[in-house]
CSV table of C-alpha atoms in Angstrom, one decimal:
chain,number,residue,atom,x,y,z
A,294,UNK,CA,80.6,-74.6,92.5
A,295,UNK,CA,80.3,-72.9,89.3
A,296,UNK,CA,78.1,-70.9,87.6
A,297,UNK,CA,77.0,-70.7,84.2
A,298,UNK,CA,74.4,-68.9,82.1
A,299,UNK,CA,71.4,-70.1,80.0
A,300,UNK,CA,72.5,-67.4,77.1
A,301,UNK,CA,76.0,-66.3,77.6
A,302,UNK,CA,76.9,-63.0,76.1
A,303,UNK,CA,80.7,-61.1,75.8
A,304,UNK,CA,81.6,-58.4,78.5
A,305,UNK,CA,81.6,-54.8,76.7
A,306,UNK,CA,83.2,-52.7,79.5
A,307,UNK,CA,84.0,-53.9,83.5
A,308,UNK,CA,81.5,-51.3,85.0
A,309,UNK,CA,78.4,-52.7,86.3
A,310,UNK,CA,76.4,-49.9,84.3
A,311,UNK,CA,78.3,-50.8,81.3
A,312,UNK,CA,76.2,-50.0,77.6
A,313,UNK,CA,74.9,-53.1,76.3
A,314,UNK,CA,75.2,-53.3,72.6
A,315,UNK,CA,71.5,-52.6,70.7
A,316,UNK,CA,69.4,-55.5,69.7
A,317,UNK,CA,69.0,-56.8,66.2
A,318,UNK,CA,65.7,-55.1,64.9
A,319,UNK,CA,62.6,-57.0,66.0
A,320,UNK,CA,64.9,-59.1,68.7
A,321,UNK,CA,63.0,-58.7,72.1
A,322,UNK,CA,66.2,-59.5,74.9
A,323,UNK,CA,65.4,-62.4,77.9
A,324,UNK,CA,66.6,-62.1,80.9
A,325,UNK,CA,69.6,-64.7,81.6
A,326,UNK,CA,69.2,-67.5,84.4
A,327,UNK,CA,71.6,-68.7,86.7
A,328,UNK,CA,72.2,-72.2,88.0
A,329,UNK,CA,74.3,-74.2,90.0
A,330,UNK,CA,76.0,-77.3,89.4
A,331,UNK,CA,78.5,-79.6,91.0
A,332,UNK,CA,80.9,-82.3,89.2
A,333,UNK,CA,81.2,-85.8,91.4
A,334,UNK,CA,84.6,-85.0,91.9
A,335,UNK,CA,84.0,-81.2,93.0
A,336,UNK,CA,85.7,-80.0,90.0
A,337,UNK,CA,83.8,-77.3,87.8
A,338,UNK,CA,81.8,-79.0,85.0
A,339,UNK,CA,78.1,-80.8,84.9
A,340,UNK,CA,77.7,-82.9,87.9
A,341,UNK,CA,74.4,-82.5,90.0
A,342,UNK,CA,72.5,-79.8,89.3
A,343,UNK,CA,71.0,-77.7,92.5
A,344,UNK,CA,68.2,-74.9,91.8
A,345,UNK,CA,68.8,-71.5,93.5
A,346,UNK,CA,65.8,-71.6,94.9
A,347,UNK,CA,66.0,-74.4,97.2
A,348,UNK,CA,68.8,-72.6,98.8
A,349,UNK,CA,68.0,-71.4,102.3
A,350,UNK,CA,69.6,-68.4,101.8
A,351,UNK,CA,69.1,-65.1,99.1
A,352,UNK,CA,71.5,-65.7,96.1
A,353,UNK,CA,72.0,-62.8,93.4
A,354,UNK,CA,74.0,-63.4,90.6
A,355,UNK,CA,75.6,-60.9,88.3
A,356,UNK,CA,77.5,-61.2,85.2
A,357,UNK,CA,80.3,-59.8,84.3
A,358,UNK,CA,78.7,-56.3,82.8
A,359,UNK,CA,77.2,-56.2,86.1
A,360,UNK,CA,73.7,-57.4,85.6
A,361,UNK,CA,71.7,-60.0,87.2
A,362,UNK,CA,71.5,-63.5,86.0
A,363,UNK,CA,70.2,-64.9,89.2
A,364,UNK,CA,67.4,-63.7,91.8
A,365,UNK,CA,66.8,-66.4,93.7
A,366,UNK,CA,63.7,-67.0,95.8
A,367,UNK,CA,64.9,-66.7,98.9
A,368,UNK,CA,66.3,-63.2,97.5
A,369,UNK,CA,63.0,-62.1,96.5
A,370,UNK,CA,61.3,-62.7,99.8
A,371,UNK,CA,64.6,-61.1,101.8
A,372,UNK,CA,64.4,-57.9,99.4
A,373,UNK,CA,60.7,-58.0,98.4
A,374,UNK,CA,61.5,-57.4,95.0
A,375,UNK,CA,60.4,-59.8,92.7
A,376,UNK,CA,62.9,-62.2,90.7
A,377,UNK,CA,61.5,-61.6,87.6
A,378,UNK,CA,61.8,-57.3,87.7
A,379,UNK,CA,65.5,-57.9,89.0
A,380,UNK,CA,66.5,-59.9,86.0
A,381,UNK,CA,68.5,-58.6,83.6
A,382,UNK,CA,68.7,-54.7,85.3
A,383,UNK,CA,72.2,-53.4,86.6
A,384,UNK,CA,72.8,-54.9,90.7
A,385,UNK,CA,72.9,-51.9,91.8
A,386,UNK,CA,69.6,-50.8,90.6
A,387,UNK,CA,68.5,-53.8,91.7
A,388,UNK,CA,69.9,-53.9,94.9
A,389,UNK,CA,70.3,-50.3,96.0
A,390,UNK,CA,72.1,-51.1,99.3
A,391,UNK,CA,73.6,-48.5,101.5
A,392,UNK,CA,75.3,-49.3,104.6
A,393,UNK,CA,74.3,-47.7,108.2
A,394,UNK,CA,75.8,-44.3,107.3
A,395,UNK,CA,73.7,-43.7,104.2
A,396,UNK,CA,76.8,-44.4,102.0
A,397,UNK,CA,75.8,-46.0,98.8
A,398,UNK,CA,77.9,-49.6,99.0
A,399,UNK,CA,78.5,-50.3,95.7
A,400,UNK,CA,79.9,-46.9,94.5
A,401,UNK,CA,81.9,-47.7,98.0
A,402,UNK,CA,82.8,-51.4,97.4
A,403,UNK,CA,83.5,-51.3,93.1
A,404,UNK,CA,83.2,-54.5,92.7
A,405,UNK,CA,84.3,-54.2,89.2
A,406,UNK,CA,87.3,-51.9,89.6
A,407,UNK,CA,89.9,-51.3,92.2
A,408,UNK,CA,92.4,-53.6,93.1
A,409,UNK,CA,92.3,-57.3,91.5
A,410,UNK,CA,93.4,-58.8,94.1
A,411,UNK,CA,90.5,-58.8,96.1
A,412,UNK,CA,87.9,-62.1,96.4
A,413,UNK,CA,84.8,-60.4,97.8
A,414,UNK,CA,83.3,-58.4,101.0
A,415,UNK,CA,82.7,-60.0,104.2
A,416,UNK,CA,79.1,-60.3,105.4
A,417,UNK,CA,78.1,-57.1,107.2
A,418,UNK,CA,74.7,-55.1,108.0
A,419,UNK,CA,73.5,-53.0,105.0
A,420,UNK,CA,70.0,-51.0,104.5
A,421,UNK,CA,67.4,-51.8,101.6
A,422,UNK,CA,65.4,-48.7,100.5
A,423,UNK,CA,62.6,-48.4,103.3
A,424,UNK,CA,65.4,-48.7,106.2
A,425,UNK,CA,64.7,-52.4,106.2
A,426,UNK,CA,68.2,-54.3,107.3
A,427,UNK,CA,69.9,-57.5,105.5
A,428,UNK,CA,73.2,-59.2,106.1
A,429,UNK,CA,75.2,-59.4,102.8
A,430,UNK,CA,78.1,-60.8,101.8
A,431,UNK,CA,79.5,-60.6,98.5
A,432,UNK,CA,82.3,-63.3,96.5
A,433,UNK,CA,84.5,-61.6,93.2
A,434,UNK,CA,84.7,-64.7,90.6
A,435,UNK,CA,87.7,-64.0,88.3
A,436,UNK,CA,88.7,-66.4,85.5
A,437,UNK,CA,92.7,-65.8,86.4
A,438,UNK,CA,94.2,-64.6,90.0
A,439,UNK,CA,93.7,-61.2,88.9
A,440,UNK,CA,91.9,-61.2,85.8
A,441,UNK,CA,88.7,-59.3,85.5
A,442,UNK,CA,85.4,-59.9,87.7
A,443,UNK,CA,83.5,-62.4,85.6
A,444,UNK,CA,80.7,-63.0,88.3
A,445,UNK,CA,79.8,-61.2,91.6
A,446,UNK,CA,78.0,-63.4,94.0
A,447,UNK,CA,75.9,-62.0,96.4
A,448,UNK,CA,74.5,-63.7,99.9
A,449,UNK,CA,71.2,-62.1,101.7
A,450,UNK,CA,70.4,-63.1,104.9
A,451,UNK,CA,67.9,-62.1,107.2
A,452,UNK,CA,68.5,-60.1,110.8
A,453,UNK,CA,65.7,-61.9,112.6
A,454,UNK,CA,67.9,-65.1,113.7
A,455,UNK,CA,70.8,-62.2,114.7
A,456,UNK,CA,68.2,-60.5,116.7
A,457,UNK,CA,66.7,-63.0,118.4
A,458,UNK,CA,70.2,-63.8,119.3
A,459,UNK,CA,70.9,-60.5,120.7
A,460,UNK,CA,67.7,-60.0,122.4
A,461,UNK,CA,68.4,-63.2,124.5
A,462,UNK,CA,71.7,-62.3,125.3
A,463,UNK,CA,70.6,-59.2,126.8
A,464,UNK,CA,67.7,-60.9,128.6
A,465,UNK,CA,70.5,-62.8,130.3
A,466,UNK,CA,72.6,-60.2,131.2
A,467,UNK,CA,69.7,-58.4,132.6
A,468,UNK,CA,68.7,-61.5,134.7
A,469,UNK,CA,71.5,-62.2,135.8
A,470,UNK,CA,72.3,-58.4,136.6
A,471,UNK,CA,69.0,-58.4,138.8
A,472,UNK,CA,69.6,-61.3,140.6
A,473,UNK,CA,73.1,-60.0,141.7
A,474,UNK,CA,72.1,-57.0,142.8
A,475,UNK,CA,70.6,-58.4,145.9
A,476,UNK,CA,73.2,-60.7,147.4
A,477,UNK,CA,75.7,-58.0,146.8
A,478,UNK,CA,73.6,-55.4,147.9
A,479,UNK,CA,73.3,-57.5,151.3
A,480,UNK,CA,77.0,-58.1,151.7
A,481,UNK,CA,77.8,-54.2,150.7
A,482,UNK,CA,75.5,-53.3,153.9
A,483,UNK,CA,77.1,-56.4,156.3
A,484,UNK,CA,80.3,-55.8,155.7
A,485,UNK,CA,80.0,-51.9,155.9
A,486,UNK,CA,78.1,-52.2,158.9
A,487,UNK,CA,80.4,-54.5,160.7
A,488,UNK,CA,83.4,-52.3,160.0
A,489,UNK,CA,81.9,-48.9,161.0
A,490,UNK,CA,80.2,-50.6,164.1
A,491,UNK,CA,82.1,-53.5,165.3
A,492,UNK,CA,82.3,-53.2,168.5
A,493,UNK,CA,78.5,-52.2,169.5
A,494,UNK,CA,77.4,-55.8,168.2
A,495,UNK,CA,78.0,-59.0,170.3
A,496,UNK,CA,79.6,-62.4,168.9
A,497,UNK,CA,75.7,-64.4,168.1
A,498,UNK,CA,75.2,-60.8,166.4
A,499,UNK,CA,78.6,-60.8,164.1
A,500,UNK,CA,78.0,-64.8,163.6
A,501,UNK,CA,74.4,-64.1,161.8
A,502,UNK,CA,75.5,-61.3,159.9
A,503,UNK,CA,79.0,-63.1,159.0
A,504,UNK,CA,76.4,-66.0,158.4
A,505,UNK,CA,74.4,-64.1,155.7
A,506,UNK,CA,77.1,-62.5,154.1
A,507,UNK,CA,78.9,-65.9,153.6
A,508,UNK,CA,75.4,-67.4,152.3
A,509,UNK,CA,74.8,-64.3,149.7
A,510,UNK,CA,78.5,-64.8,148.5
A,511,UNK,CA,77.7,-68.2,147.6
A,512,UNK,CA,74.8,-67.2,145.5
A,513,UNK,CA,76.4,-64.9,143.5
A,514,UNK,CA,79.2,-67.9,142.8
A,515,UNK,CA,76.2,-70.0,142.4
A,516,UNK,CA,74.8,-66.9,139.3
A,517,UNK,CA,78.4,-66.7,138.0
A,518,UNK,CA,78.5,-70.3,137.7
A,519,UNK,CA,75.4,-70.7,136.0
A,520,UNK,CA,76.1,-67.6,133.1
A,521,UNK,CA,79.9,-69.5,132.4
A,522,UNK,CA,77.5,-72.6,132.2
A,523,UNK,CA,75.6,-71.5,129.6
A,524,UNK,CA,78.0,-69.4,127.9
A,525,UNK,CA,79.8,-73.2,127.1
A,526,UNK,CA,76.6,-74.6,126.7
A,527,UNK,CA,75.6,-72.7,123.8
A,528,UNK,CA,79.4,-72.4,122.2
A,529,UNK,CA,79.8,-76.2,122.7
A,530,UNK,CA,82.5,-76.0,124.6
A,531,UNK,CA,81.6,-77.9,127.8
A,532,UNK,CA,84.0,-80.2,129.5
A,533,UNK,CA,83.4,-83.8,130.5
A,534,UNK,CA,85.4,-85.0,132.7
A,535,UNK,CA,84.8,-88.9,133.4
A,536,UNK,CA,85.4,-90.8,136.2
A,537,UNK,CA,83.7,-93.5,138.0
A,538,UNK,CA,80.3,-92.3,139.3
A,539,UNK,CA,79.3,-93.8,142.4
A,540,UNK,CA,74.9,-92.0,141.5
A,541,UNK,CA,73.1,-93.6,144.4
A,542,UNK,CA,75.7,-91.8,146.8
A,543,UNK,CA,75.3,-88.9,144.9
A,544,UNK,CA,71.4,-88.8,145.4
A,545,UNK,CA,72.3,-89.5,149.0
A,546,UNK,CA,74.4,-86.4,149.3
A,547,UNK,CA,71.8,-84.1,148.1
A,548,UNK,CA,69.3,-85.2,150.5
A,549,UNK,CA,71.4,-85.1,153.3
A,550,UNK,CA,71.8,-81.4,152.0
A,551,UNK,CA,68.5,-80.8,152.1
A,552,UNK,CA,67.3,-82.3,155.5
A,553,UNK,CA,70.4,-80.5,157.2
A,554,UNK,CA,68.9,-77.2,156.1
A,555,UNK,CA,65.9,-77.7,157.6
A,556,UNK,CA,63.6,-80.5,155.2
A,557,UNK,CA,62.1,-82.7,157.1
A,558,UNK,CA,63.8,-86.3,156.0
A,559,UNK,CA,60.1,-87.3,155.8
A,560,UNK,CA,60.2,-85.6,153.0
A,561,UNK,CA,62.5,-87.4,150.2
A,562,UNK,CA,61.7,-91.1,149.2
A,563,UNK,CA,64.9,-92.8,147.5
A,564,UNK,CA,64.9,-95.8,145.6
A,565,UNK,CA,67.7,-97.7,144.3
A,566,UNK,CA,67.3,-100.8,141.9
A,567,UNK,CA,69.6,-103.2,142.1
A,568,UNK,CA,72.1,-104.4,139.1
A,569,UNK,CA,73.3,-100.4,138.3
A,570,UNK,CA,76.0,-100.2,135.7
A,571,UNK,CA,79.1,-99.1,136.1
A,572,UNK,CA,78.8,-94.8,135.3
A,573,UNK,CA,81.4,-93.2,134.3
A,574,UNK,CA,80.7,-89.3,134.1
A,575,UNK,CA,81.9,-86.1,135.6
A,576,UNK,CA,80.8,-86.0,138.9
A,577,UNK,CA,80.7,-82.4,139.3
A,578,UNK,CA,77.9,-81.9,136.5
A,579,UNK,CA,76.2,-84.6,138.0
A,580,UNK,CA,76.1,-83.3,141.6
A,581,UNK,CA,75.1,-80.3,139.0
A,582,UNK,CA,72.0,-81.8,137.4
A,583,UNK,CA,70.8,-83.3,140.6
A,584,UNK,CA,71.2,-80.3,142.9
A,585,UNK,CA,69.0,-78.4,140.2
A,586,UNK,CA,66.1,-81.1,140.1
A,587,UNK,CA,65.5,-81.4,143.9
A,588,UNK,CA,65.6,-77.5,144.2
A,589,UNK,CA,63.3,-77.6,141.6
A,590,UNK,CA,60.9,-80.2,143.8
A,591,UNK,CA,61.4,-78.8,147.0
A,592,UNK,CA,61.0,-75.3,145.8
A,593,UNK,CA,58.3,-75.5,143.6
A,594,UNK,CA,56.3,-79.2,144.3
A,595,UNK,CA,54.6,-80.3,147.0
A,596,UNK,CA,54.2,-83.4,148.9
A,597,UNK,CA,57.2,-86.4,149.4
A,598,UNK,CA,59.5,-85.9,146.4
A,599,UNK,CA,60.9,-89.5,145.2
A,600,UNK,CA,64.4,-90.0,143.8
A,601,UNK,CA,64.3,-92.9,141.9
A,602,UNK,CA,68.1,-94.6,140.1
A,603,UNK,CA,67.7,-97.8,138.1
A,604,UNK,CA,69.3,-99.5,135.4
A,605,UNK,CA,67.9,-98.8,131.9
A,606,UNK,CA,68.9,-98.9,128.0
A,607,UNK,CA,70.4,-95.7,127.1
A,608,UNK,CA,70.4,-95.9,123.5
A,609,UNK,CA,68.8,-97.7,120.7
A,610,UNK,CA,71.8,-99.9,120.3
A,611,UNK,CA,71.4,-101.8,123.3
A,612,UNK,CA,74.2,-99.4,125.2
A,613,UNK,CA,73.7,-99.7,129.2
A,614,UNK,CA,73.3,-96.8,130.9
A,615,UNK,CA,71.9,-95.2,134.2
A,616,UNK,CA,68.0,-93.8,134.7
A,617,UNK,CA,67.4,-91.2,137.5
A,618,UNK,CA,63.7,-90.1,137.7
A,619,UNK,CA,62.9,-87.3,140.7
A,620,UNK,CA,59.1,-86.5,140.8
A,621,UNK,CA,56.7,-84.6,143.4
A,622,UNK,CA,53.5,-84.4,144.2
A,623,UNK,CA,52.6,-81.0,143.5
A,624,UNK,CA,50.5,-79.8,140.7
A,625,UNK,CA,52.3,-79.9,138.6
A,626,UNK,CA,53.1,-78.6,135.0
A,627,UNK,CA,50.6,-77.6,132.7
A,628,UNK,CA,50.0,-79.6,129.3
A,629,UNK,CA,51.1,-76.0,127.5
A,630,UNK,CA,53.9,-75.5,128.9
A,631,UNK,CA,56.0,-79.0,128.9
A,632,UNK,CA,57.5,-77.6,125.6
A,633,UNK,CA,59.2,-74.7,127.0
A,634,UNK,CA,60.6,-76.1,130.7
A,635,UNK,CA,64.1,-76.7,129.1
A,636,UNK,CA,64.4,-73.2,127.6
A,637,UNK,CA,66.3,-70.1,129.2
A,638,UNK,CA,64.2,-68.0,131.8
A,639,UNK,CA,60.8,-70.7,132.0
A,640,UNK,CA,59.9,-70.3,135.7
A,641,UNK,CA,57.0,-72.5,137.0
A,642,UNK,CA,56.2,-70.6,139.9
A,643,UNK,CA,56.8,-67.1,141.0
A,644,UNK,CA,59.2,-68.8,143.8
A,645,UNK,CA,62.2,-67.2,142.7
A,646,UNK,CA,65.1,-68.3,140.6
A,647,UNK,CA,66.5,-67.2,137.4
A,648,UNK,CA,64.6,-69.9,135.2
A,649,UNK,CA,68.1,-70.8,134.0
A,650,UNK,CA,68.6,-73.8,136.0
A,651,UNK,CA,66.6,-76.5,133.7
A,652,UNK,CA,68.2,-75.3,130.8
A,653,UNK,CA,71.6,-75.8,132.2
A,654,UNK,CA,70.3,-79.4,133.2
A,655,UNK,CA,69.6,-79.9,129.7
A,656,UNK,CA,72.7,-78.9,128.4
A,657,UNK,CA,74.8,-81.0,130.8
A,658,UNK,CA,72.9,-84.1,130.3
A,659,UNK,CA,73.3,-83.8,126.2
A,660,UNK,CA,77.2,-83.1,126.6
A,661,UNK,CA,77.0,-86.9,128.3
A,662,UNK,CA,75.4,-88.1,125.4
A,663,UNK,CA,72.2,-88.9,127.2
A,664,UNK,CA,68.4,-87.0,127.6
A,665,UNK,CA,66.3,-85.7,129.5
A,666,UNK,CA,62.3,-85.7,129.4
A,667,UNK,CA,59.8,-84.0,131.6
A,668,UNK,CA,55.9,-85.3,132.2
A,669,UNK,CA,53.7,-86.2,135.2
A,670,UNK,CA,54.3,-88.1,137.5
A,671,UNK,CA,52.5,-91.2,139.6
A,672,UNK,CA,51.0,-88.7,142.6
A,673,UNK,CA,50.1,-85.9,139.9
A,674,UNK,CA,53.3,-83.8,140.3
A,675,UNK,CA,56.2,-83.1,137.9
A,676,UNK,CA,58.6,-85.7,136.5
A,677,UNK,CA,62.0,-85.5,135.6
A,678,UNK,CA,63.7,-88.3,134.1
A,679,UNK,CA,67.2,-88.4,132.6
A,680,UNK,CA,69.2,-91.2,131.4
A,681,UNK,CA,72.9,-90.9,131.3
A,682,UNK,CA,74.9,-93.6,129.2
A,683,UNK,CA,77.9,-95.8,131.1
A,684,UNK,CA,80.0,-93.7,129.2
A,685,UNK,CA,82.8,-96.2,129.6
A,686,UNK,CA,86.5,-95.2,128.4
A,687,UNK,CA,87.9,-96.2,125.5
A,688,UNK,CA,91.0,-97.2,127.1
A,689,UNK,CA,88.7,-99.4,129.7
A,690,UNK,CA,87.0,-101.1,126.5
């Protein structure tokens, strides 16, 4: 990328206040424009040109006497100062930035002096006049190795994508903070009280209360499991391990699970087409996304919830894969909400849970290649359908 100017003019003095020599009488002076343009090749020269202002992010531009060549538009919404007024004045009268100490950061920075080694400043949280708070990062452009600055490129970004970052991560920490402090609180007390009192309870009594503490254990596993889930989910860093996927057995597992805690068998209607493809996924995440959609059914619908596994077309190039559809007959989810089941802490109910559960679903189902949809279904319940592609190995191909 290189970048050139409309009207170019010889450097006087390094200093980004640096005197300007006077105008010819009656000569009025015009601001210079930047613009961007790239060579075919990617070397510097005329190639496609690209306007600053369909850049997503703020671009200023400064030449090398230190004044601004380029306000782009995304600068002027970031700044709220117009491009026009920043134009031709020094950058830092322009952009009087300070950082979090009240430190003035281009009397701290020099961009134009110290060493000439240096290439730029890394991106980091500075402070517009008014206390309002940008991410910049700036880029030294020298002619030679360690000739003088010629241009100082400046990126302005936003903090509202950063905050909304942070503010979910604590919203997770909190949640999952909350729902810890039960289980544990429960096996603090057990445990204590077992070890203080042992020999004033009987054997049924120790059973129950070794029964409870062993159930609350599993939870939290269950909580640490989930925020290590999500934690690869959103780096992109969750395994799939594939092996042959035996699904019908796997639906068969979970509702086995489920009657053996007390469901009625009633309860579950499983349906298995015939012809099923050959999975290959990890089974783990799939014992995953299933044991999260019939919790969600049992806990939250109503009625007989059906399990339904058939053969389908995964993708639009004809790819087999493997449909699994698990519905109730509760009421429901509202229209309104559909949109927002897959995202962290959506709860349909006030029946518990962290609301992390779908979103993990999600995640797991995507890292197969496949999706997953949500709507109503046949009785008037929920829906869930996801369809996972064979996945087959290359090796196997």
């Amino acid at each position: 990328m290189t970048v050139g100017t409309g009207s170019p003019a010889q450097a006087r003095s390094a200093a980004p206040h640096a005197p300007q020599p006077p105008p010819e009488p009656g000569a009025v002076p015009e601001p210079r424009r930047a613009s961007l343009s790239y060579a075919p090749d990617g070397a510097p020269g005329p190639g496609l040109g690209i306007d600053p202002d369909d850049l997503p992010d703020g671009l200023v531009v400064a030449d090398e006497t230190g004044r601004i060549i380029c306000f782009n538009a995304a600068a002027s919404r970031i700044t709220a100062v117009p491009g026009d007024r920043a134009l031709g004045r020094p950058l830092d009268e322009a952009l009087p930035l300070e950082d979090l100490k009240g430190h003035r950061w281009w009397a701290l920075t020099d961009p134009y002096g110290g060493l000439a080694t240096r290439r730029g400043q890394p991106e980091r949280n500075l402070l517009l006049p008014g206390g309002r708070e940008v991410l910049v990062s700036a880029r030294y452009v020298r002619s030679r190795p360690t000739g003088p600055v010629q241009r100082v490129v400046v990126c302005l970004r936003g903090t509202e994508a950063r905050r909304r970052t942070e503010r979910s991560h604590a919203e997770l920490i909190a949640t999952v903070a909350h729902e810890l402090r039960s289980p544990l609180t429960s096996v603090k007390g057990f445990t204590a009280t077992l070890l203080s009192k042992w020999e004033r309870f009987t054997d049924d009594q120790k059973r129950l209360m070794l029964e409870t503490v062993d159930a609350d254990a599993g939870r939290i596993k269950r909580l640490i499991a989930e925020l290590l889930d999500i934690s690869r989910i959103d780096s992109g860093r969750l395994e799939v391990r594939r092996q042959r996927v035996d699904i019908a057995a796997a639906v068969g597992r979970h509702v086995h699970a489920h009657t053996t805690r007390g469901q009625s068998p009633d309860r579950f209607f499983v349906r298995v087409r015939p012809d099923l493809p050959d999975l290959w996924a990890d089974p783990d995440k799939i014992d995953q996304i299933l044991g999260n959609l019939l919790e969600n059914a049992v806990r939250h619908g109503e009625g007989t919830v059906t399990i339904e596994v058939a053969p389908t077309t995964a993708t639009t190039d004809g790819e087999k894969g493997t449909e699994v559809s698990v519905s109730d007959e509760g009421p429901g989810i509202p229209e309104e909400s559909m949109g927002r089941v897959f995202t962290r802490f959506w709860r349909g109910s006030k029946r518990g849970g962290t609301g992390l559960g779908l979103y993990i679903v999600k995640g797991v189902v995507e890292a197969h290649g496949g999706t997953i949809t949500v709507g109503r279904g046949p009785r008037g319940g929920a829906e869930f359908r996801f369809i996972l592609p064979v996945g087959t190995p290359a090796h196997l191909l």
